[in-house]
Amino acid sequence: MLSFIARRVLAAVGTLFLSSILVFLAVQALPGDVATQVLGRDATPDAVAALREKLKLDQPAWERYADWMGGALHGDFGLSLVSGKAVGGEVGLYLGNSALIALVTVLFAVTGSLLLGILAGLYRDRWPDHLISTVSLVGMSVPEFVVATVLVLCFSIALPLFPAVVLYGPEASIGQLLPAVWLPALALAVVMAAYIIRMARTSVIDVMASEYVTTARLKGLSTWRVVTRHALPSALLPTLHVIALNVAWLAGGIAVVENVFNYPGIGKLMLSSVQNRDLPVIQAIALISAVVYVACNLAADLGAMALNPKLRTRGRTR
Amino acid sequence: MSTLETPAPPPPSATPLAPPSATARAWRTLRSSRTATVGLVFVAVHVLIALLAPALISYDPLANNADQALLGPSGEHLAGTDQYGRDVLARVLYGGQYALGVSVAATLLTVALGTVAGCAVALRGGWFDDVLGRVLDAVLSVPSVLALLVIVTALGTGPWVIVLAIAVVSVPQVVRVVRGAALAVVPADYVTAARARGEGTWSILRREVLPNIIDVVCVEFAMRASWVVLLISSLSFLGFGADPPTPDWGLMVAENRTAITVVPMASLAPIIALATLVIGLNLAADGLSKAWGVDRIKEGA
């Protein structure tokens, strides 16, 4: 089992290495000269030359990659081309704000969708199931910006409970940001929950049809006990995987939702750095997202292994 | 071993597991699954509207009219007008052209590339499978919205750039699904037989593997299409997709969101159009996968 874990960790590191190369190539090897790309067509030759110097564009690509990776491993992502500040600190600031949204989103999405998914599975083909399934179908069929817009219409304009836009910058304290976190998180959770609900429903239906649930029922266990002891754990397993798979999506969703609410998070930074062609920031965000994605997938795999003895033994024989 | 002594069996090249006629089966499925029917009708209506938009409404979706700006729904403008006085209904009806055109092209390219790569990986296996798997994982680990934004800023917002960019970020997921389906077919005897006959990879892929996973590919197409429509609309919403005067649903929501208290229909109409199209695609995917017994959850894992 240890060797299985080691192999998974090694594979994750390999994936990360590959994605760092991809990120670097995608950003640096864009068609045309990077310096001209950054400065625009009508930049003076002097400015272009200065930027080429600053970005060390005269070195071969692999040397620049090695430089960048070496720095990144120590948390040094270079300097932002726009603000001139250290990219690591700037990205970290925005990332922290986004983590607040992500945390609330995952909490909302997981608890809400497990509850609804189990309910739908228990009342299979009856009205609660139809209702929940229809709502989740609609939830996965509308983009985040639509959910966000509708939420603003309902809870900021019709019922002014939450702010429609955030007026604070990235240095805002948690207390200042907290009122603004709920609507973006809810918008993301609605879209994310739709997938988890379907997953949880299917696995609950499978479990409830299994022989050990019949045995448990024959033993006289209450429905509540059957659900908490059997349905819930089995619904958790596939859910873990969906969440992990959705992390990369979550980063994209956050980009959209944060721009709707003007929330000073990583998504807003992502969009503005793409608009300003702030290459070091783009690279840092892409790399950090890749690390988060790979780490979540690794955690989900190991978690699934811990919960499912079958996977453990398969890991040993492989 | 007794099979070796028996007279030569009929050549298995005619893909033994394939149904008698794909169209006949598709028709049966359509009639048997209400979900799929409803979904496909939704999509068909959207395609028809997009194609017939010029005949359905006489307003020009691009014509500004400052005197008529920000009007509510009326007999003249059924869904009102936006801040430039453009007819909202006309823009919604024409909006499908961009969304459907780009989405269909992007989905076709994605599914075609993904299917070929997925089958090839399943057939070859070994180091090829490992290496490609790692590379695809690496692509998946970068948020698709960020990758799209970077590609689009570098290459411009032309429709073909968006098609290409979408293909780059979504091919890995199709490869995963198709690979999973193809792996179930590859050990079959008729594939071994085809290999023994000395057929090339491409020929095995086309004649033995593809006919047996075509249902998975079709469901994946519908699923992927819904995802692509959402992605493209998000891109337009962020200002990186359709260029401003173009009637596009995502762009319309972005333009009219600030005036949502004055003319809610200008934001709601494109939202409804977008949602019904994606609901249709999702229903079609669900219905087809249920009718054909394709387990999306297992394939996706």
XYZ file of C-alpha atoms in Angstrom:
619
model
C 0.000 0.000 0.000
C 2.899 2.308 0.758
C 4.313 1.736 -2.696
C 0.892 2.535 -4.153
C 0.827 5.849 -2.298
C 4.395 6.550 -3.366
C 3.522 5.849 -6.972
C 0.509 8.170 -6.841
C 2.574 10.960 -5.288
C 5.295 10.477 -7.879
C 2.749 10.596 -10.684
C 1.318 13.792 -9.226
C 4.756 15.395 -9.150
C 5.320 14.307 -12.755
C 2.003 15.814 -13.807
C 2.915 19.055 -12.080
C 6.276 19.168 -13.813
C 4.551 18.683 -17.172
C 1.941 21.327 -16.447
C 4.625 23.810 -15.450
C 6.265 23.245 -18.839
C 2.915 23.613 -20.586
C 2.118 26.813 -18.698
C 5.530 28.257 -19.473
C 5.365 27.320 -23.138
C 1.792 28.521 -23.550
C 2.543 31.918 -22.070
C 6.057 32.462 -23.431
C 5.823 30.795 -26.812
C 2.755 32.699 -27.890
C 3.042 33.738 -31.504
C 5.019 36.882 -32.045
C 7.536 38.561 -29.813
C 6.541 38.520 -26.143
C 7.804 42.046 -25.507
C 5.807 43.434 -28.444
C 2.786 41.437 -27.254
C 3.041 42.964 -23.811
C 3.634 46.539 -24.900
C 1.329 46.605 -27.899
C 2.061 47.339 -31.552
C 2.965 51.001 -31.240
C 5.649 50.629 -28.557
C 8.953 52.388 -29.167
C 11.894 50.111 -30.037
C 13.662 51.333 -26.871
C 10.786 50.239 -24.652
C 10.673 46.863 -26.379
C 14.415 46.431 -25.924
C 14.164 47.395 -22.249
C 11.406 44.895 -21.631
C 13.276 42.176 -23.513
C 16.164 42.858 -21.160
C 13.890 42.749 -18.109
C 12.222 39.482 -19.172
C 15.622 38.058 -20.186
C 14.165 37.208 -23.585
C 17.623 36.929 -25.118
C 18.362 33.803 -23.113
C 17.241 30.488 -24.559
C 13.775 29.358 -23.464
C 14.974 26.436 -21.334
C 17.236 28.725 -19.289
C 14.356 31.089 -18.626
C 12.211 28.096 -17.675
C 14.859 26.867 -15.249
C 15.148 30.348 -13.750
C 11.401 30.640 -13.378
C 10.954 27.165 -11.884
C 13.897 27.628 -9.539
C 12.338 30.841 -8.252
C 8.833 29.364 -8.106
C 10.034 26.486 -5.919
C 11.174 29.097 -3.400
C 7.963 31.084 -3.740
C 9.580 33.735 -5.930
C 7.504 34.264 -9.064
C 9.268 37.408 -10.236
C 7.897 40.948 -10.416
C 4.547 42.002 -11.812
C 4.922 43.974 -15.052
C 2.058 46.255 -14.030
C 2.489 47.016 -10.330
C 6.181 46.178 -10.069
C 5.499 44.305 -6.818
C 6.517 40.727 -6.089
C 4.074 38.408 -7.850
C 4.098 35.820 -5.071
C 2.841 38.244 -2.418
C 0.262 39.834 -4.706
C -1.166 36.523 -5.888
C -1.196 35.244 -2.309
C -3.260 38.224 -1.172
C -5.917 37.689 -3.844
C -5.760 33.927 -3.392
C -6.582 34.286 0.284
C -9.709 36.275 -0.546
C -10.758 33.652 -3.069
C -10.105 30.867 -0.608
C -12.830 32.401 1.545
C -15.310 32.058 -1.337
C -14.065 28.594 -2.228
C -14.432 27.384 1.356
C -18.002 28.655 1.685
C -18.837 27.301 -1.790
C -17.596 23.817 -1.020
C -19.390 23.823 2.342
C -22.662 24.941 0.734
C -22.331 22.642 -2.253
C -21.351 19.522 -0.346
C -23.837 19.708 2.504
C -26.696 20.941 0.348
C -26.177 18.516 -2.473
C -25.578 15.478 -0.272
C -28.808 16.239 1.543
C -30.775 16.747 -1.671
C -29.076 13.870 -3.472
C -29.862 11.413 -0.692
C -33.429 12.716 -0.495
C -33.855 12.267 -4.254
C -32.370 8.785 -4.081
C -34.633 7.742 -1.192
C -37.774 9.067 -2.889
C -36.774 7.685 -6.270
C -39.305 8.442 -9.024
C -41.639 10.221 -6.644
C -42.277 13.955 -6.558
C -39.304 14.988 -4.351
C -36.984 13.171 -6.763
C -38.597 14.775 -9.818
C -38.425 18.199 -8.231
C -34.797 17.868 -7.134
C -33.709 16.326 -10.431
C -35.391 19.069 -12.441
C -33.885 21.812 -10.313
C -30.420 20.294 -10.566
C -30.800 19.933 -14.338
C -31.593 23.627 -14.561
C -28.705 24.341 -12.172
C -26.183 22.651 -14.441
C -27.688 24.234 -17.549
C -27.143 27.863 -16.657
C -23.710 29.483 -16.579
C -22.405 31.002 -13.330
C -22.846 34.556 -14.522
C -26.551 33.907 -15.022
C -26.999 32.454 -11.522
C -25.008 35.376 -10.138
C -27.112 37.924 -12.034
C -30.359 36.342 -10.865
C -29.092 36.235 -7.267
C -28.195 39.922 -7.450
C -31.677 40.657 -8.781
C -33.266 38.713 -5.904
C -31.054 39.403 -2.896
C -29.429 42.758 -3.663
C -32.101 44.636 -5.561
C -35.493 43.136 -4.674
C -34.438 42.236 -1.119
C -31.381 44.336 -0.278
C -29.734 41.803 2.049
C -26.293 41.440 0.470
C -24.062 43.864 -1.455
C -24.215 43.580 -5.255
C -20.618 44.741 -5.675
C -17.607 44.794 -3.385
C -16.116 48.241 -2.883
C -12.953 47.096 -1.117
C -9.551 46.384 -2.626
C -7.485 43.242 -2.156
C -6.257 44.356 1.287
C -9.751 44.237 2.768
C -10.073 42.365 6.037
C -12.159 39.225 6.382
C -14.736 41.217 8.316
C -15.126 43.639 5.421
C -15.360 40.896 2.839
C -17.616 38.539 4.775
C -20.967 40.134 3.817
C -19.942 39.958 0.165
C -18.918 36.303 0.211
C -22.353 34.678 0.378
C -23.830 35.542 -3.020
C -20.749 34.585 -5.103
C -20.392 31.382 -3.091
C -24.060 30.563 -3.530
C -23.834 31.153 -7.303
C -20.884 28.776 -7.570
C -22.445 26.258 -5.199
C -25.655 26.039 -7.261
C -23.728 25.061 -10.381
C -21.361 22.734 -8.531
C -24.129 21.105 -6.492
C -26.026 20.074 -9.605
C -23.338 17.529 -10.464
C -22.920 16.261 -6.922
C -26.671 15.808 -6.479
C -26.845 13.543 -9.514
C -23.854 11.558 -8.324
C -25.171 11.192 -4.780
C -28.635 10.204 -6.020
C -27.276 7.422 -8.221
C -25.089 5.984 -5.498
C -27.886 6.107 -2.918
C -30.185 4.232 -5.307
C -27.476 1.615 -5.833
C -26.871 1.214 -2.114
C -30.526 1.048 -1.170
C -30.985 -1.783 -3.675
C -28.033 -3.726 -2.242
C -28.354 -6.844 -0.142
C -26.735 -5.455 2.967
C -29.283 -2.674 3.151
C -32.050 -5.274 2.886
C -30.349 -7.171 5.713
C -30.106 -4.002 7.769
C -33.769 -3.309 7.205
C -34.708 -6.896 8.095
C -32.714 -6.513 11.297
C -35.176 -3.770 12.093
C -32.909 -0.747 11.735
C -34.754 2.509 11.247
C -34.577 4.289 7.904
C -32.540 7.033 9.602
C -29.929 4.513 10.765
C -29.791 2.871 7.338
C -29.260 6.242 5.699
C -26.585 7.471 8.102
C -24.737 4.158 8.322
C -24.963 2.963 4.711
C -26.285 5.537 2.263
C -24.258 8.512 3.455
C -20.783 6.909 3.425
C -21.341 5.418 -0.009
C -22.627 8.710 -1.365
C -19.541 10.450 0.023
C -17.066 8.457 -2.022
C -18.080 9.524 -5.536
C -18.727 13.015 -4.201
C -15.096 13.347 -3.180
C -14.110 12.650 -6.749
C -16.549 15.112 -8.252
C -15.271 17.840 -5.969
C -11.676 17.095 -6.925
C -12.528 17.045 -10.624
C -14.411 20.304 -10.188
C -11.517 22.208 -8.668
C -10.140 23.224 -12.061
C -13.641 24.222 -13.052
C -14.082 26.119 -9.786
C -11.090 28.302 -10.673
C -12.806 29.239 -13.938
C -16.162 29.751 -12.261
C -14.544 31.972 -9.650
C -13.093 34.115 -12.446
C -16.563 34.765 -13.815
C -18.377 35.207 -10.520
C -15.760 37.478 -8.967
C -16.020 39.763 -11.958
C -19.790 39.961 -11.574
C -19.439 41.017 -7.941
C -16.163 42.938 -8.351
C -14.788 40.709 -5.585
C -11.019 41.204 -5.117
C -10.023 37.572 -5.605
C -7.798 35.481 -7.812
C -10.385 35.421 -10.619
C -10.407 39.193 -10.864
C -6.618 39.257 -10.814
C -6.629 36.567 -13.524
C -8.809 38.634 -15.822
C -6.980 41.905 -15.284
C -3.566 40.282 -15.732
C -4.724 38.724 -19.005
C -6.029 42.112 -20.142
C -2.747 43.802 -19.156
C -0.643 40.906 -20.463
C 1.087 40.674 -17.112
C 2.908 37.450 -17.966
C 4.550 36.696 -14.590
C 1.177 36.968 -12.840
C -0.575 34.770 -15.428
C 2.137 32.137 -15.087
C 1.972 32.209 -11.301
C -1.821 31.868 -11.235
C -1.777 29.008 -13.749
C 0.930 27.171 -11.840
C -0.752 27.643 -8.466
C -4.079 26.444 -9.895
C -2.322 23.396 -11.282
C -0.808 22.657 -7.870
C -4.216 22.973 -6.208
C -5.838 20.762 -8.845
C -3.213 18.048 -8.631
C -3.196 18.157 -4.819
C -6.995 17.852 -4.676
C -6.982 14.920 -7.071
C -4.261 13.221 -5.094
C -6.183 13.791 -1.865
C -9.368 12.440 -3.451
C -7.560 9.335 -4.706
C -5.959 8.670 -1.341
C -9.238 9.428 0.421
C -11.085 7.034 -1.850
C -8.450 4.426 -1.073
C -8.885 4.936 2.638
C -12.662 4.550 2.317
C -12.683 1.640 -0.104
C -10.745 -1.515 0.782
C -11.163 -2.872 -2.755
C -9.055 -0.063 -4.182
C -6.399 -0.722 -1.551
C -5.901 -4.328 -2.567
C -6.016 -3.524 -6.253
C -3.252 -1.034 -5.645
C -1.126 -3.762 -4.115
C -1.462 -6.239 -6.974
C -0.925 -3.716 -9.725
C -8.810 -25.491 -29.465
C -11.590 -27.287 -31.281
C -12.457 -24.123 -33.114
C -9.257 -24.480 -35.069
C -10.456 -27.729 -36.635
C -13.881 -26.453 -37.623
C -14.272 -24.921 -41.076
C -13.230 -21.334 -41.264
C -15.754 -19.131 -39.444
C -17.333 -16.318 -41.409
C -14.946 -13.379 -41.544
C -15.617 -11.180 -38.532
C -14.834 -8.020 -40.426
C -18.509 -7.081 -40.526
C -18.325 -5.915 -36.868
C -20.421 -8.633 -35.260
C -21.651 -6.545 -32.317
C -22.777 -3.619 -34.434
C -26.544 -3.184 -34.703
C -28.222 -3.917 -38.021
C -28.674 -0.272 -38.785
C -27.516 2.690 -36.794
C -30.337 4.901 -38.032
C -32.980 2.320 -37.171
C -31.622 2.023 -33.658
C -31.360 5.768 -33.256
C -34.993 6.097 -34.312
C -36.122 3.393 -31.872
C -34.226 5.095 -29.069
C -35.728 8.421 -29.905
C -39.240 7.048 -29.700
C -38.590 5.041 -26.562
C -36.981 7.834 -24.557
C -39.174 10.797 -23.817
C -36.290 12.659 -22.201
C -34.153 12.374 -25.332
C -37.063 13.422 -27.542
C -37.819 16.508 -25.494
C -34.119 17.448 -25.404
C -33.622 17.003 -29.136
C -36.784 18.991 -29.867
C -35.443 21.860 -27.732
C -32.174 21.794 -29.664
C -33.917 21.474 -33.040
C -36.133 24.479 -32.282
C -33.042 26.504 -31.416
C -31.327 25.477 -34.646
C -34.427 26.362 -36.659
C -34.767 29.751 -34.966
C -31.103 30.540 -35.583
C -31.410 29.600 -39.253
C -34.743 31.321 -39.835
C -34.089 34.416 -37.690
C -34.162 36.842 -40.667
C -37.586 35.501 -41.675
C -38.982 35.521 -38.133
C -38.328 39.135 -37.255
C -37.994 42.245 -39.372
C -35.825 44.240 -36.931
C -32.116 44.439 -37.608
C -30.314 43.100 -34.486
C -27.535 45.663 -35.011
C -29.619 48.754 -35.748
C -29.220 51.428 -33.050
C -32.145 53.732 -32.395
C -31.488 56.300 -29.651
C -35.178 57.386 -29.460
C -36.285 53.865 -28.608
C -33.675 53.032 -25.933
C -34.561 51.091 -22.777
C -38.218 50.420 -23.576
C -40.213 47.742 -21.777
C -42.038 45.008 -23.678
C -44.732 46.357 -25.993
C -46.628 45.352 -29.123
C -43.941 46.950 -31.244
C -40.947 45.479 -29.382
C -42.138 42.208 -27.848
C -39.159 41.956 -25.485
C -38.391 45.656 -25.293
C -35.179 47.378 -26.355
C -31.695 47.710 -24.863
C -29.658 50.798 -24.022
C -28.892 51.471 -27.695
C -32.502 51.035 -28.726
C -31.847 47.690 -30.387
C -34.748 45.228 -30.425
C -34.045 42.614 -27.734
C -36.085 39.861 -29.354
C -34.250 40.283 -32.653
C -30.910 40.065 -30.849
C -32.013 36.960 -28.950
C -33.261 35.230 -32.119
C -30.093 36.081 -34.046
C -27.971 35.292 -30.984
C -28.259 31.567 -31.599
C -26.296 31.885 -34.828
C -23.045 32.735 -33.097
C -23.584 30.446 -30.095
C -24.656 27.435 -32.165
C -22.198 27.978 -34.999
C -19.120 28.264 -32.815
C -20.306 25.589 -30.363
C -21.083 23.018 -33.042
C -17.767 23.582 -34.791
C -15.839 23.436 -31.506
C -17.682 20.342 -30.274
C -17.245 18.514 -33.587
C -13.518 19.219 -33.580
C -13.164 18.292 -29.904
C -15.087 15.042 -30.119
C -13.422 13.993 -33.374
C -9.905 14.588 -32.036
C -10.766 13.098 -28.656
C -12.316 9.983 -30.161
C -9.395 9.254 -32.441
C -6.868 9.871 -29.664
C -8.877 7.917 -27.087
C -9.251 4.881 -29.358
C -5.619 5.008 -30.428
C -4.483 5.152 -26.805
C -6.704 2.213 -25.854
C -5.454 0.158 -28.815
C -1.763 0.885 -28.417
C -1.634 0.951 -24.624
C 1.770 0.699 -22.944
C 4.031 3.721 -22.687
C 1.995 5.653 -25.259
C -1.016 5.433 -22.938
C 1.045 6.475 -19.897
C 2.695 9.438 -21.578
C -0.472 10.767 -23.176
C -2.353 10.259 -19.902
C 0.192 12.398 -18.047
C 0.121 15.127 -20.696
C -3.671 15.240 -20.672
C -3.671 15.398 -16.867
C -1.298 18.339 -17.104
C -3.598 20.123 -19.557
C -6.602 19.433 -17.316
C -4.811 20.871 -14.299
C -4.782 24.375 -15.782
C -8.174 26.091 -15.397
C -9.850 26.045 -18.790
C -11.083 29.621 -18.492
C -7.533 30.858 -17.889
C -6.167 28.797 -20.779
C -8.927 30.116 -23.030
C -8.271 33.705 -21.988
C -4.547 33.371 -22.699
C -5.083 31.791 -26.127
C -7.736 34.311 -27.094
C -5.674 37.352 -25.996
C -2.712 36.079 -27.967
C -4.518 35.099 -31.155
C -7.513 37.450 -31.179
C -11.221 36.784 -30.707
C -12.065 35.420 -34.158
C -14.558 32.526 -34.175
C -11.928 30.079 -35.424
C -9.535 30.984 -32.644
C -12.284 30.260 -30.120
C -13.072 26.932 -31.800
C -9.406 25.968 -31.634
C -8.988 27.182 -28.055
C -12.055 25.248 -26.880
C -10.727 22.132 -28.592
C -7.393 22.479 -26.804
C -8.930 22.724 -23.349
C -11.670 20.118 -23.765
C -10.068 17.332 -25.798
C -8.492 15.724 -22.686
C -11.867 15.022 -21.115
C -13.189 13.398 -24.293
C -10.037 11.287 -24.548
C -10.596 10.036 -20.995
C -14.181 9.006 -21.658
C -13.532 7.426 -25.061
C -10.432 5.638 -23.797
C -12.508 4.107 -20.998
C -15.141 2.899 -23.451
C -12.608 1.618 -25.979
C -10.667 -0.295 -23.322
C -13.778 -2.428 -22.832
C -13.834 -3.288 -26.555
C -10.125 -3.866 -27.179
C -9.862 -7.254 -25.407
C -12.769 -8.620 -27.511
C -12.017 -11.579 -29.777
C -12.926 -9.772 -32.967
C -10.296 -7.130 -32.258
C -7.714 -9.852 -31.645
C -8.821 -11.496 -34.877
C -8.474 -8.261 -36.769
C -5.005 -7.820 -35.316
C -4.111 -11.374 -36.310
C -5.270 -10.648 -39.840
C -2.687 -7.898 -39.844
C -5.062 -4.958 -40.008
C -3.540 -1.591 -39.235
C -4.429 0.472 -36.179
C -6.498 2.886 -38.205
C -8.511 0.142 -39.861
C -9.182 -1.655 -36.551
C -10.184 1.652 -35.032
C -12.638 2.450 -37.802
C -14.106 -0.983 -38.429
C -14.009 -2.747 -35.063
C -13.747 -0.253 -32.216
C -15.648 2.804 -33.386
C -18.942 1.052 -34.294
C -19.035 -0.409 -30.793
C -18.478 2.794 -28.889
C -20.483 5.092 -31.144
C -23.195 5.373 -28.473
C -20.658 6.627 -25.930
C -19.329 9.087 -28.496
C -22.829 10.409 -29.258
C -23.664 10.913 -25.584
C -20.297 12.573 -25.092
C -21.067 14.853 -28.032
C -24.305 16.064 -26.431
C -22.657 16.442 -23.003
C -19.648 18.246 -24.435
C -21.863 20.521 -26.546
C -23.726 21.729 -23.463
C -20.422 22.383 -21.711
C -19.021 24.228 -24.728
C -22.105 26.434 -25.064
C -21.737 27.425 -21.401
C -18.020 28.075 -21.786
C -18.442 30.212 -24.903
C -21.208 32.250 -23.298
C -19.016 32.810 -20.225
C -16.184 33.904 -22.493
C -18.498 36.370 -24.260
C -19.761 37.595 -20.904
C -16.201 38.351 -19.814
C -15.634 40.264 -23.051
C -13.312 37.750 -24.687
C -15.782 36.042 -27.009
C -18.127 37.617 -29.526
C -17.122 41.169 -30.429
C -19.569 43.853 -29.241
C -22.052 44.579 -31.970
C -22.544 40.826 -32.590
C -25.813 39.553 -31.131
C -24.706 36.946 -28.588
C -26.458 35.811 -25.417
C -23.490 36.005 -23.075
C -22.574 39.423 -24.414
C -26.186 40.609 -24.094
C -26.274 39.700 -20.402
C -22.995 41.564 -19.877
C -24.308 44.633 -21.721
C -27.730 44.752 -20.100
C -26.872 43.622 -16.589
C -26.327 47.172 -15.375
C -29.813 48.147 -16.589
C -31.469 45.106 -15.047
C -33.762 47.176 -12.832
C -34.942 49.298 -15.784
C -35.353 46.639 -18.496
C -35.179 43.201 -16.871
C -36.329 41.518 -20.103
C -33.138 42.601 -21.891
C -31.152 40.381 -19.483
C -33.768 37.677 -18.924
C -34.519 36.962 -22.591
C -30.953 35.890 -23.490
C -30.749 33.975 -20.188
C -33.879 32.015 -21.092
C -32.576 31.328 -24.608
C -29.224 30.118 -23.276
C -30.787 27.989 -20.539
C -33.289 26.270 -22.835
C -30.567 25.371 -25.325
C -28.335 23.858 -22.641
C -31.243 22.131 -20.903
C -32.132 20.608 -24.278
C -28.584 19.353 -24.768
C -28.426 17.962 -21.232
C -31.794 16.226 -21.599
C -30.674 14.722 -24.900
C -27.457 13.482 -23.297
C -29.327 12.033 -20.318
C -32.030 10.412 -22.423
C -29.619 8.890 -24.921
C -27.271 7.586 -22.248
C -30.155 5.971 -20.383
C -31.682 4.507 -23.544
C -28.362 3.140 -24.781
C -27.188 2.023 -21.368
C -24.132 4.270 -21.353
C -23.023 4.787 -17.778
C -21.757 8.347 -17.787
C -20.533 8.189 -14.229
C -18.399 5.117 -14.826
C -17.073 6.318 -18.173
C -16.105 9.674 -16.762
C -14.182 8.262 -13.826
